[in-house]
């Protein structure tokens, strides 16, 4: 099997490349390092079967040789990144997805879109099932990401229905683990970095908003299972264990042994109040569910950041 991973040098992409190589899959990793990095690929760079192409998938994608899959992960994914890169975020979700689908069609490859729980916006239905259409503000600051991914889902289904491309849509809920950038702005890397450097943990709002965090190895297993299951409709992949952000901050303090205080900062515009995946579809159709509980995953992640900060 030969697979293209767009965004392969990103946080999730690099873990996925590593996993695929372990399954004996040949991996062509493509990235423009806008939010990914060569360092993320250091573990796989010299492995047989791995090649890298520096390319922005918003431009026409040329690949030599056959491909069995196009796994389209390329996109800024943290709120801080997509607020700083609004046009690139819209372009990669729209033009990048179009190019990646065109490539899949011409290679007769299957296509997987990394979509997001953000398609549900600030949800009015809880937990979120795949048949919920969402509550998204198209013109708010997060709209650049949410609407790009919603367009990406629409064009993926259009290529499936109109061109017969074999497609998958994975709706990825909040994920974490080693290799998230220290300054990526998302809650888990931010809190861990703050805890390990003795800085106060910055909880936005009153911290009562909830998220459900999955460890990256569970996500990668879910993507692999989805590739092997002929489901063209979207599938949520996430850990249904839901917690408030204040509880998350406290948990990170306990697990890291840090003495930092918790401070409260203004809640960003359109910050979703709740988020929890209904994973019935993944459980029943893929036989998948998360295995890593939050304490275990956070411990692994804290250890990784500790090494990075002391390196
Ligand atoms: N958050 C926070 N402090 C931070 C960073 C994020 O309290 O330093 C909150 C943020 O407002 C949101 C939640 O943590 O309610 C998760 O934010 P993240 O950026 O990780 O991802 P999101 O789920 O919003 O896309």
CSV table of C-alpha atoms in Angstrom, one decimal, residues 69 101 109-115 130 152-171 225-236 281 285-286:
chain,number,residue,atom,x,y,z
A,69,UNK,CA,-4.8,6.5,-0.4
A,101,UNK,CA,-9.5,15.0,-4.1
A,109,UNK,CA,-7.0,6.2,-4.8
A,110,UNK,CA,-9.3,6.3,-1.8
A,111,UNK,CA,-9.5,9.6,0.1
A,112,UNK,CA,-9.8,10.4,3.7
A,113,UNK,CA,-10.6,13.9,5.0
A,114,UNK,CA,-9.5,14.9,8.5
A,115,UNK,CA,-12.5,16.9,9.5
A,130,UNK,CA,-22.8,12.7,13.3
A,152,UNK,CA,-14.2,20.3,2.7
A,153,UNK,CA,-16.8,17.8,3.9
A,154,UNK,CA,-19.3,19.0,1.2
A,155,UNK,CA,-16.7,18.7,-1.6
A,156,UNK,CA,-15.6,15.3,-0.3
A,157,UNK,CA,-19.2,14.0,-0.5
A,158,UNK,CA,-19.6,15.6,-4.0
A,159,UNK,CA,-16.5,13.7,-5.3
A,160,UNK,CA,-17.9,10.6,-3.7
A,161,UNK,CA,-21.4,11.0,-5.2
A,162,UNK,CA,-20.5,12.6,-8.6
A,163,UNK,CA,-17.1,11.0,-9.4
A,164,UNK,CA,-17.4,7.7,-7.4
A,165,UNK,CA,-14.3,8.4,-5.3
A,166,UNK,CA,-14.2,6.1,-2.3
A,167,UNK,CA,-14.1,8.6,0.5
A,168,UNK,CA,-14.0,8.8,4.3
A,169,UNK,CA,-14.6,11.7,6.7
A,170,UNK,CA,-13.2,11.5,10.2
A,171,UNK,CA,-14.5,14.2,12.6
A,225,UNK,CA,-9.9,1.3,11.3
A,226,UNK,CA,-11.9,3.8,9.3
A,227,UNK,CA,-9.7,3.3,6.2
A,228,UNK,CA,-10.6,-0.4,6.4
A,229,UNK,CA,-14.3,0.1,6.8
A,230,UNK,CA,-16.4,1.2,3.8
A,231,UNK,CA,-18.3,4.0,5.6
A,232,UNK,CA,-18.6,7.2,3.5
A,233,UNK,CA,-20.6,9.1,6.0
A,234,UNK,CA,-18.7,11.1,8.7
A,235,UNK,CA,-17.5,9.2,11.8
A,236,UNK,CA,-16.7,10.9,15.1
A,281,UNK,CA,-21.0,4.9,15.1
A,285,UNK,CA,-19.2,0.2,12.6
A,286,UNK,CA,-15.4,0.3,13.2
